[in-house]
Amino acid sequence: MSFEKMQIRDFVEKVADKSPTPGGGAVSAIVACLAAALNEMVAQLTLGREDYAEWHAEMERVTEEMEEIRHVLLELADADAEAFDEVMNAYKLPKETEEEKEKRRKCIQEALKRAAHVPYEICRCCRDIVKAAHVVAKWGNVNAISDAVSAAEMAYGAFQSAKANVLINLKSIKDETFVENMRHELRTFTGEVEGALEDVRQIAKQRAAIEL
């Protein structure tokens, strides 16, 4: 079942039960999706105000970007659960003969790479959400600045969650080039996310005396 089509209560119950999916990756995607929606809301509230007219084009850009990211994240939530199932199925493959062992090994490695790639893409989305929160916090409707802060903080939490899911899979991947490239990208993402989040916090302090 697609998580997009589930009621919120049903999704929460599904997370809470003993099944390993949906897990941290899928949940981080949903949280990030909500963060993107908050950015979109602040942008929409800014577009409705003539006193912010000089920033309308930027708010329209944010609105379009966040809408697209929301759709991507909903797909990634499903993909994360599917990737985990693929890993589990790969580990269950027969290993009686050398040929079976080799086939199983290759399938496991391929499945682990996908299981790392999906939350990596969630991390990428979270980075873009925090950056967009910086824009709407700085130039958006000041009456909704706490929602911009919420978007940034939620996206940061989702980023950390998705990052943990990348790293746990990288530990079992034998392809050193793949692992190092992904670790490098994650380090870059982390710097960008943390920088943008700190900017949002400082802007909130300056514009609305919100100090976290």
Coordinates of N, CA and C in Angstrom, one line a residue:
M1 N 0.8 -1.2 0.0 CA 0.0 0.0 0.0 C 0.9 1.2 0.0
S2 N 0.4 2.2 -0.8 CA 1.1 3.5 -0.8 C 0.8 4.3 0.5
F3 N 1.9 4.8 1.2 CA 1.6 5.6 2.4 C 0.9 6.8 2.1
E4 N 1.0 7.4 0.9 CA 0.3 8.6 0.5 C -1.2 8.4 0.6
K5 N -1.7 7.2 0.4 CA -3.1 7.0 0.4 C -3.7 6.6 1.8
M6 N -2.8 6.5 2.8 CA -3.2 6.1 4.1 C -3.7 7.3 4.9
Q7 N -4.6 7.1 5.8 CA -5.0 8.1 6.8 C -3.8 8.3 7.8
I8 N -3.7 9.5 8.3 CA -2.6 9.8 9.3 C -2.6 8.8 10.4
R9 N -3.8 8.5 11.0 CA -3.8 7.6 12.1 C -3.4 6.2 11.7
D10 N -3.8 5.8 10.5 CA -3.4 4.4 10.0 C -1.8 4.4 9.8
F11 N -1.3 5.5 9.3 CA 0.2 5.5 9.1 C 0.9 5.4 10.4
V12 N 0.4 6.2 11.4 CA 1.1 6.2 12.7 C 1.0 4.8 13.3
E13 N -0.2 4.1 13.2 CA -0.3 2.8 13.8 C 0.6 1.8 13.1
K14 N 0.7 2.0 11.7 CA 1.6 1.1 11.0 C 3.1 1.3 11.4
V15 N 3.5 2.5 11.7 CA 4.8 2.7 12.2 C 5.0 2.0 13.5
A16 N 4.0 2.1 14.4 CA 4.1 1.6 15.7 C 4.1 0.1 15.9
D17 N 3.5 -0.6 14.9 CA 3.4 -2.0 15.0 C 4.8 -2.7 14.9
K18 N 4.8 -4.0 15.0 CA 6.1 -4.8 15.0 C 6.8 -5.0 13.7
S19 N 6.1 -4.6 12.6 CA 6.7 -4.6 11.3 C 7.8 -3.6 11.2
P20 N 9.0 -3.9 10.6 CA 10.1 -3.0 10.5 C 9.9 -1.9 9.5
T21 N 8.8 -2.0 8.7 CA 8.5 -0.9 7.7 C 7.1 -0.5 7.9
P22 N 6.8 0.8 7.8 CA 7.7 1.9 7.6 C 8.6 2.2 8.8
G23 N 9.9 2.5 8.5 CA 10.8 2.8 9.6 C 11.3 4.2 9.5
G24 N 12.5 4.5 10.0 CA 13.0 5.8 10.1 C 13.1 6.6 8.8
G25 N 13.5 5.9 7.7 CA 13.6 6.5 6.4 C 12.3 7.0 5.9
A26 N 11.2 6.2 5.9 CA 9.9 6.6 5.5 C 9.3 7.7 6.4
V27 N 9.5 7.6 7.7 CA 9.0 8.6 8.6 C 9.7 9.9 8.3
S28 N 11.0 9.9 8.1 CA 11.7 11.1 7.8 C 11.2 11.8 6.6
A29 N 10.9 11.0 5.6 CA 10.3 11.5 4.3 C 9.0 12.2 4.6
I30 N 8.1 11.6 5.4 CA 6.8 12.2 5.7 C 7.0 13.5 6.5
V31 N 7.9 13.5 7.5 CA 8.2 14.7 8.3 C 8.7 15.8 7.4
A32 N 9.6 15.5 6.5 CA 10.2 16.5 5.6 C 9.1 17.0 4.6
C33 N 8.2 16.1 4.3 CA 7.1 16.6 3.4 C 6.2 17.6 4.1
L34 N 6.0 17.4 5.4 CA 5.2 18.4 6.2 C 6.0 19.7 6.3
A35 N 7.3 19.6 6.4 CA 8.2 20.8 6.5 C 8.1 21.6 5.2
A36 N 8.1 20.9 4.1 CA 8.0 21.6 2.8 C 6.7 22.3 2.7
A37 N 5.6 21.6 3.2 CA 4.3 22.2 3.1 C 4.2 23.5 3.9
L38 N 4.9 23.5 5.1 CA 5.0 24.7 5.9 C 5.6 25.9 5.1
N39 N 6.7 25.6 4.5 CA 7.4 26.6 3.7 C 6.4 27.1 2.6
E40 N 5.7 26.2 2.0 CA 4.8 26.6 0.9 C 3.7 27.5 1.5
M41 N 3.2 27.2 2.7 CA 2.2 28.0 3.3 C 2.7 29.4 3.6
V42 N 3.9 29.5 4.1 CA 4.4 30.9 4.4 C 4.6 31.7 3.1
A43 N 5.0 31.0 2.1 CA 5.1 31.7 0.8 C 3.8 32.1 0.3
Q44 N 2.7 31.3 0.4 CA 1.4 31.7 0.0 C 0.8 32.8 0.8
L45 N 1.1 32.8 2.1 CA 0.7 33.9 2.9 C 1.4 35.2 2.6
T46 N 2.6 35.1 2.0 CA 3.3 36.3 1.6 C 2.8 36.8 0.3
L47 N 2.5 35.9 -0.6 CA 1.9 36.3 -1.9 C 0.6 37.0 -1.8
G48 N -0.1 36.8 -0.7 CA -1.4 37.5 -0.5 C -1.2 38.9 0.1
R49 N 0.0 39.4 0.2 CA 0.3 40.7 0.8 C 1.0 41.6 -0.1
E50 N 0.4 42.8 -0.4 CA 1.0 43.7 -1.4 C 2.3 44.3 -0.8
D51 N 2.3 44.4 0.5 CA 3.5 45.0 1.1 C 4.8 44.1 1.0
Y52 N 4.6 42.9 0.5 CA 5.7 42.0 0.2 C 5.9 41.8 -1.3
A53 N 5.3 42.8 -2.1 CA 5.3 42.6 -3.5 C 6.6 42.3 -4.2
E54 N 7.7 43.0 -3.7 CA 9.0 42.8 -4.3 C 9.5 41.4 -4.1
W55 N 8.9 40.6 -3.2 CA 9.4 39.2 -3.0 C 8.4 38.2 -3.5
H56 N 7.4 38.6 -4.3 CA 6.4 37.7 -4.8 C 7.0 36.7 -5.8
A57 N 7.9 37.1 -6.6 CA 8.6 36.2 -7.6 C 9.3 35.1 -6.8
E58 N 10.0 35.5 -5.8 CA 10.8 34.5 -5.0 C 9.9 33.5 -4.3
M59 N 8.8 34.1 -3.8 CA 7.8 33.2 -3.1 C 7.1 32.3 -4.1
E60 N 6.9 32.7 -5.3 CA 6.3 31.8 -6.3 C 7.3 30.7 -6.6
R61 N 8.6 31.0 -6.6 CA 9.6 30.0 -6.9 C 9.6 29.0 -5.8
V62 N 9.5 29.5 -4.5 CA 9.5 28.6 -3.4 C 8.3 27.7 -3.4
T63 N 7.2 28.2 -3.7 CA 5.9 27.5 -3.8 C 6.0 26.3 -4.8
E64 N 6.5 26.6 -6.0 CA 6.7 25.6 -7.0 C 7.7 24.5 -6.6
E65 N 8.8 25.0 -6.0 CA 9.8 24.0 -5.6 C 9.3 23.1 -4.4
M66 N 8.6 23.7 -3.5 CA 8.2 22.9 -2.3 C 7.1 21.9 -2.8
E67 N 6.2 22.3 -3.7 CA 5.2 21.4 -4.2 C 5.8 20.2 -4.8
E68 N 6.8 20.4 -5.7 CA 7.5 19.3 -6.3 C 8.2 18.4 -5.3
I69 N 8.9 19.0 -4.3 CA 9.6 18.2 -3.3 C 8.6 17.4 -2.5
R70 N 7.4 17.9 -2.2 CA 6.4 17.1 -1.5 C 6.1 15.9 -2.2
H71 N 5.9 16.0 -3.5 CA 5.5 14.8 -4.3 C 6.6 13.8 -4.3
V72 N 7.9 14.3 -4.5 CA 9.0 13.4 -4.5 C 9.2 12.7 -3.2
L73 N 9.0 13.4 -2.1 CA 9.1 12.8 -0.7 C 8.1 11.7 -0.5
L74 N 6.9 11.9 -0.9 CA 5.9 10.9 -0.8 C 6.3 9.6 -1.5
E75 N 6.9 9.8 -2.7 CA 7.3 8.6 -3.5 C 8.5 7.9 -2.7
L76 N 9.4 8.8 -2.1 CA 10.6 8.2 -1.4 C 10.1 7.5 -0.2
A77 N 9.1 7.9 0.5 CA 8.6 7.2 1.6 C 8.2 5.7 1.3
D78 N 7.5 5.6 0.2 CA 7.2 4.2 -0.3 C 8.5 3.5 -0.7
A79 N 9.4 4.2 -1.4 CA 10.6 3.6 -1.9 C 11.5 3.1 -0.8
D80 N 11.5 3.8 0.3 CA 12.3 3.4 1.4 C 11.9 2.1 2.0
A81 N 10.6 1.9 2.2 CA 10.0 0.6 2.7 C 10.3 -0.5 1.7
E82 N 10.2 -0.2 0.4 CA 10.4 -1.2 -0.6 C 11.9 -1.6 -0.6
A83 N 12.8 -0.6 -0.4 CA 14.2 -0.9 -0.4 C 14.6 -1.8 0.7
F84 N 14.0 -1.6 1.9 CA 14.3 -2.4 3.1 C 13.8 -3.9 2.8
D85 N 12.6 -4.0 2.2 CA 12.1 -5.3 1.9 C 13.0 -6.1 0.9
E86 N 13.6 -5.3 0.0 CA 14.5 -5.9 -1.0 C 15.8 -6.5 -0.3
V87 N 16.3 -5.7 0.7 CA 17.4 -6.2 1.4 C 17.1 -7.5 2.2
M88 N 16.0 -7.5 2.8 CA 15.6 -8.7 3.6 C 15.4 -9.9 2.7
N89 N 14.8 -9.6 1.5 CA 14.6 -10.7 0.6 C 16.0 -11.2 0.0
A90 N 16.9 -10.3 -0.2 CA 18.2 -10.7 -0.7 C 18.9 -11.6 0.4
Y91 N 18.8 -11.3 1.6 CA 19.4 -12.1 2.7 C 18.8 -13.5 2.8
K92 N 17.6 -13.6 2.3 CA 16.9 -14.9 2.4 C 17.2 -15.8 1.2
L93 N 17.9 -15.3 0.2 CA 18.2 -16.2 -0.9 C 19.0 -17.4 -0.5
P94 N 18.9 -18.5 -1.3 CA 19.6 -19.7 -0.9 C 21.1 -19.5 -1.0
K95 N 21.9 -20.3 -0.2 CA 23.3 -20.2 -0.2 C 24.0 -21.6 0.0
E96 N 23.4 -22.5 -0.7 CA 23.9 -23.9 -0.6 C 25.2 -24.1 -1.5
T97 N 25.1 -23.6 -2.7 CA 26.2 -23.8 -3.6 C 27.1 -22.5 -3.8
E98 N 28.2 -22.6 -4.4 CA 29.1 -21.4 -4.6 C 28.4 -20.4 -5.5
E99 N 27.7 -21.0 -6.5 CA 26.9 -20.1 -7.4 C 25.8 -19.4 -6.7
E100 N 25.1 -20.1 -5.9 CA 24.1 -19.4 -5.1 C 24.6 -18.4 -4.1
K101 N 25.7 -18.7 -3.5 CA 26.4 -17.7 -2.6 C 26.8 -16.5 -3.3
E102 N 27.3 -16.6 -4.5 CA 27.8 -15.4 -5.3 C 26.6 -14.6 -5.7
K103 N 25.5 -15.3 -6.2 CA 24.3 -14.6 -6.6 C 23.7 -13.8 -5.4
R104 N 23.7 -14.5 -4.3 CA 23.1 -13.9 -3.0 C 24.0 -12.7 -2.6
R105 N 25.3 -12.8 -2.7 CA 26.2 -11.7 -2.3 C 25.9 -10.5 -3.2
K106 N 25.8 -10.7 -4.5 CA 25.6 -9.6 -5.4 C 24.2 -8.9 -5.2
C107 N 23.2 -9.7 -5.0 CA 21.9 -9.2 -4.7 C 21.8 -8.4 -3.4
I108 N 22.5 -8.9 -2.4 CA 22.6 -8.1 -1.1 C 23.2 -6.8 -1.3
Q109 N 24.4 -6.8 -2.0 CA 25.1 -5.5 -2.2 C 24.2 -4.5 -3.1
E110 N 23.6 -5.0 -4.1 CA 22.7 -4.1 -4.9 C 21.6 -3.6 -4.1
A111 N 21.0 -4.4 -3.2 CA 19.9 -4.0 -2.4 C 20.3 -3.0 -1.4
L112 N 21.5 -3.2 -0.8 CA 22.0 -2.3 0.2 C 22.3 -0.9 -0.4
K113 N 22.8 -0.9 -1.6 CA 23.0 0.4 -2.3 C 21.7 1.2 -2.5
R114 N 20.7 0.4 -2.9 CA 19.4 1.1 -3.1 C 18.9 1.6 -1.7
A115 N 19.1 0.8 -0.7 CA 18.6 1.1 0.6 C 19.3 2.3 1.2
A116 N 20.6 2.5 0.7 CA 21.3 3.8 1.1 C 20.9 4.9 0.3
H117 N 20.7 4.7 -1.0 CA 20.4 5.8 -2.0 C 19.1 6.5 -1.7
V118 N 18.0 5.7 -1.3 CA 16.7 6.3 -1.0 C 16.8 7.4 0.1
P119 N 17.3 7.0 1.3 CA 17.4 8.0 2.3 C 18.4 9.2 2.0
Y120 N 19.4 8.8 1.2 CA 20.3 9.9 0.7 C 19.5 10.9 -0.1
E121 N 18.5 10.5 -0.9 CA 17.7 11.4 -1.7 C 16.8 12.2 -0.7
I122 N 16.4 11.6 0.3 CA 15.6 12.3 1.3 C 16.4 13.4 2.0
C123 N 17.7 13.1 2.2 CA 18.6 14.1 2.8 C 18.7 15.3 1.8
R124 N 18.8 15.0 0.5 CA 18.9 16.0 -0.5 C 17.7 17.0 -0.4
C125 N 16.5 16.3 -0.3 CA 15.3 17.1 -0.2 C 15.2 18.0 1.0
C126 N 15.7 17.4 2.1 CA 15.7 18.1 3.4 C 16.6 19.3 3.3
R127 N 17.8 19.2 2.7 CA 18.7 20.3 2.5 C 17.9 21.4 1.7
D128 N 17.2 21.1 0.7 CA 16.5 22.1 -0.1 C 15.4 22.8 0.7
I129 N 14.8 22.0 1.6 CA 13.7 22.5 2.4 C 14.2 23.5 3.4
V130 N 15.4 23.2 4.0 CA 15.9 24.1 5.0 C 16.4 25.4 4.3
K131 N 17.0 25.3 3.1 CA 17.4 26.5 2.3 C 16.2 27.3 2.0
A132 N 15.1 26.7 1.6 CA 13.8 27.4 1.3 C 13.3 28.1 2.6
A133 N 13.4 27.4 3.7 CA 13.0 28.0 5.0 C 13.7 29.3 5.2
H134 N 15.0 29.3 4.9 CA 15.8 30.5 5.0 C 15.2 31.7 4.2
V135 N 14.8 31.4 3.0 CA 14.2 32.4 2.1 C 12.9 32.9 2.7
V136 N 12.0 32.0 3.1 CA 10.7 32.5 3.6 C 10.8 33.2 5.0
A137 N 11.8 32.7 5.8 CA 12.0 33.4 7.0 C 12.5 34.8 6.9
K138 N 13.4 35.0 5.9 CA 14.0 36.3 5.7 C 13.1 37.3 4.9
W139 N 12.4 36.8 3.9 CA 11.7 37.7 3.1 C 10.1 37.5 3.1
G140 N 9.7 36.5 3.9 CA 8.3 36.1 3.9 C 7.5 36.9 4.9
N141 N 6.2 36.7 5.0 CA 5.3 37.3 5.9 C 5.8 37.1 7.3
V142 N 6.1 38.1 8.0 CA 6.7 38.0 9.4 C 5.7 37.4 10.3
N143 N 4.4 37.5 10.1 CA 3.4 37.0 10.9 C 3.4 35.4 10.9
A144 N 4.1 34.9 9.9 CA 4.2 33.4 9.8 C 5.6 32.9 10.0
I145 N 6.5 33.7 10.6 CA 7.9 33.4 10.7 C 8.1 32.1 11.6
S146 N 7.2 31.9 12.5 CA 7.4 30.7 13.4 C 7.1 29.5 12.6
D147 N 6.3 29.6 11.5 CA 6.1 28.4 10.6 C 7.3 28.1 9.8
A148 N 8.0 29.2 9.4 CA 9.3 29.0 8.7 C 10.3 28.4 9.6
V149 N 10.4 28.8 10.8 CA 11.3 28.2 11.8 C 10.9 26.7 12.0
S150 N 9.6 26.4 12.1 CA 9.2 25.0 12.3 C 9.6 24.2 11.1
A151 N 9.5 24.8 9.9 CA 9.9 24.0 8.7 C 11.3 23.7 8.7
A152 N 12.2 24.7 9.1 CA 13.6 24.4 9.1 C 14.0 23.4 10.2
E153 N 13.4 23.5 11.4 CA 13.7 22.6 12.4 C 13.3 21.2 12.1
M154 N 12.1 21.0 11.6 CA 11.5 19.7 11.2 C 12.4 19.1 10.1
A155 N 12.7 19.9 9.1 CA 13.5 19.4 8.0 C 14.9 19.0 8.5
Y156 N 15.5 19.7 9.5 CA 16.8 19.3 10.0 C 16.7 17.9 10.7
G157 N 15.6 17.8 11.5 CA 15.4 16.5 12.2 C 15.2 15.4 11.2
A158 N 14.5 15.6 10.2 CA 14.3 14.6 9.1 C 15.6 14.3 8.4
F159 N 16.4 15.3 8.2 CA 17.7 15.1 7.6 C 18.6 14.2 8.4
Q160 N 18.6 14.5 9.7 CA 19.4 13.6 10.6 C 18.9 12.2 10.7
S161 N 17.6 12.0 10.6 CA 17.1 10.7 10.6 C 17.4 10.0 9.3
A162 N 17.2 10.6 8.2 CA 17.5 10.0 6.9 C 19.0 9.7 6.8
K163 N 19.8 10.6 7.3 CA 21.3 10.4 7.3 C 21.7 9.2 8.0
A164 N 21.1 9.0 9.2 CA 21.4 7.8 10.0 C 21.0 6.5 9.2
N165 N 20.0 6.6 8.4 CA 19.6 5.4 7.6 C 20.5 5.2 6.4
V166 N 21.1 6.2 5.9 CA 22.1 6.1 4.9 C 23.4 5.4 5.5
L167 N 23.8 5.9 6.6 CA 25.1 5.5 7.2 C 25.0 4.0 7.7
I168 N 23.8 3.6 8.2 CA 23.7 2.2 8.6 C 23.9 1.2 7.5
N169 N 23.4 1.6 6.3 CA 23.5 0.8 5.1 C 24.9 0.8 4.5
L170 N 25.6 2.0 4.6 CA 26.9 2.1 4.1 C 27.9 1.1 4.8
K171 N 27.6 0.9 6.0 CA 28.5 0.0 6.8 C 28.7 -1.4 6.2
S172 N 27.7 -1.8 5.5 CA 27.7 -3.2 4.9 C 28.0 -3.3 3.4
I173 N 28.2 -2.1 2.8 CA 28.5 -2.0 1.4 C 30.0 -2.2 1.2
K174 N 30.4 -3.1 0.3 CA 31.8 -3.4 0.0 C 32.4 -2.4 -1.0
D175 N 31.6 -1.8 -1.8 CA 32.1 -0.9 -2.9 C 32.6 0.4 -2.2
E176 N 33.9 0.5 -2.0 CA 34.5 1.6 -1.3 C 34.3 2.9 -2.0
T177 N 34.4 2.9 -3.3 CA 34.2 4.2 -4.1 C 32.7 4.7 -3.8
F178 N 31.8 3.8 -3.9 CA 30.4 4.2 -3.6 C 30.2 4.8 -2.2
V179 N 30.8 4.1 -1.3 CA 30.7 4.5 0.1 C 31.3 5.9 0.4
E180 N 32.5 6.1 -0.1 CA 33.2 7.3 0.1 C 32.5 8.5 -0.6
N181 N 32.1 8.2 -1.8 CA 31.3 9.3 -2.6 C 30.1 9.7 -1.8
M182 N 29.4 8.8 -1.3 CA 28.2 9.1 -0.5 C 28.5 9.8 0.8
R183 N 29.5 9.3 1.5 CA 29.9 10.0 2.7 C 30.3 11.4 2.5
H184 N 31.0 11.6 1.4 CA 31.4 13.0 1.0 C 30.2 13.9 0.7
E185 N 29.3 13.4 0.0 CA 28.0 14.1 -0.3 C 27.3 14.4 1.0
L186 N 27.3 13.5 1.9 CA 26.6 13.7 3.2 C 27.3 14.8 4.0
R187 N 28.6 14.8 4.0 CA 29.3 15.8 4.7 C 29.0 17.2 4.1
T188 N 28.9 17.3 2.8 CA 28.6 18.6 2.2 C 27.1 19.0 2.5
F189 N 26.2 18.0 2.4 CA 24.8 18.3 2.8 C 24.7 18.8 4.2
T190 N 25.4 18.1 5.1 CA 25.4 18.5 6.6 C 25.8 19.9 6.8
G191 N 26.9 20.3 6.2 CA 27.4 21.7 6.3 C 26.3 22.7 5.8
E192 N 25.7 22.4 4.7 CA 24.7 23.3 4.1 C 23.5 23.4 5.0
V193 N 23.0 22.3 5.4 CA 21.8 22.2 6.3 C 22.0 23.0 7.6
E194 N 23.2 22.7 8.2 CA 23.4 23.3 9.5 C 23.6 24.8 9.4
G195 N 24.3 25.2 8.3 CA 24.4 26.7 8.0 C 23.1 27.4 7.8
A196 N 22.3 26.8 7.0 CA 21.0 27.4 6.7 C 20.1 27.4 7.9
L197 N 20.1 26.4 8.7 CA 19.3 26.3 9.9 C 19.7 27.4 10.9
E198 N 21.0 27.6 11.0 CA 21.5 28.7 11.9 C 21.1 30.0 11.4
D199 N 21.1 30.2 10.1 CA 20.6 31.5 9.5 C 19.1 31.7 9.8
V200 N 18.3 30.7 9.7 CA 16.9 30.8 10.0 C 16.7 31.2 11.5
R201 N 17.5 30.6 12.4 CA 17.3 30.9 13.8 C 17.7 32.4 14.1
Q202 N 18.8 32.8 13.4 CA 19.2 34.2 13.6 C 18.2 35.2 13.0
I203 N 17.6 34.9 11.9 CA 16.6 35.7 11.3 C 15.4 35.8 12.1
A204 N 15.0 34.7 12.7 CA 13.8 34.7 13.6 C 14.0 35.5 14.8
K205 N 15.3 35.5 15.3 CA 15.6 36.3 16.5 C 15.6 37.8 16.1
Q206 N 16.1 38.1 14.9 CA 16.1 39.5 14.5 C 14.7 40.1 14.1
R207 N 13.9 39.3 13.4 CA 12.7 39.8 12.9 C 11.5 39.6 13.9
A208 N 11.6 38.7 14.8 CA 10.5 38.4 15.7 C 10.8 38.1 17.1
A209 N 12.1 38.3 17.4 CA 12.5 38.1 18.8 C 12.3 36.6 19.3
I210 N 12.4 35.7 18.3 CA 12.2 34.3 18.6 C 13.7 33.8 18.8
E211 N 14.0 33.3 20.0 CA 15.3 32.9 20.3 C 15.3 31.4 20.8
L212 N 15.9 30.5 20.0 CA 15.8 29.1 20.3 C 17.1 28.7 21.0

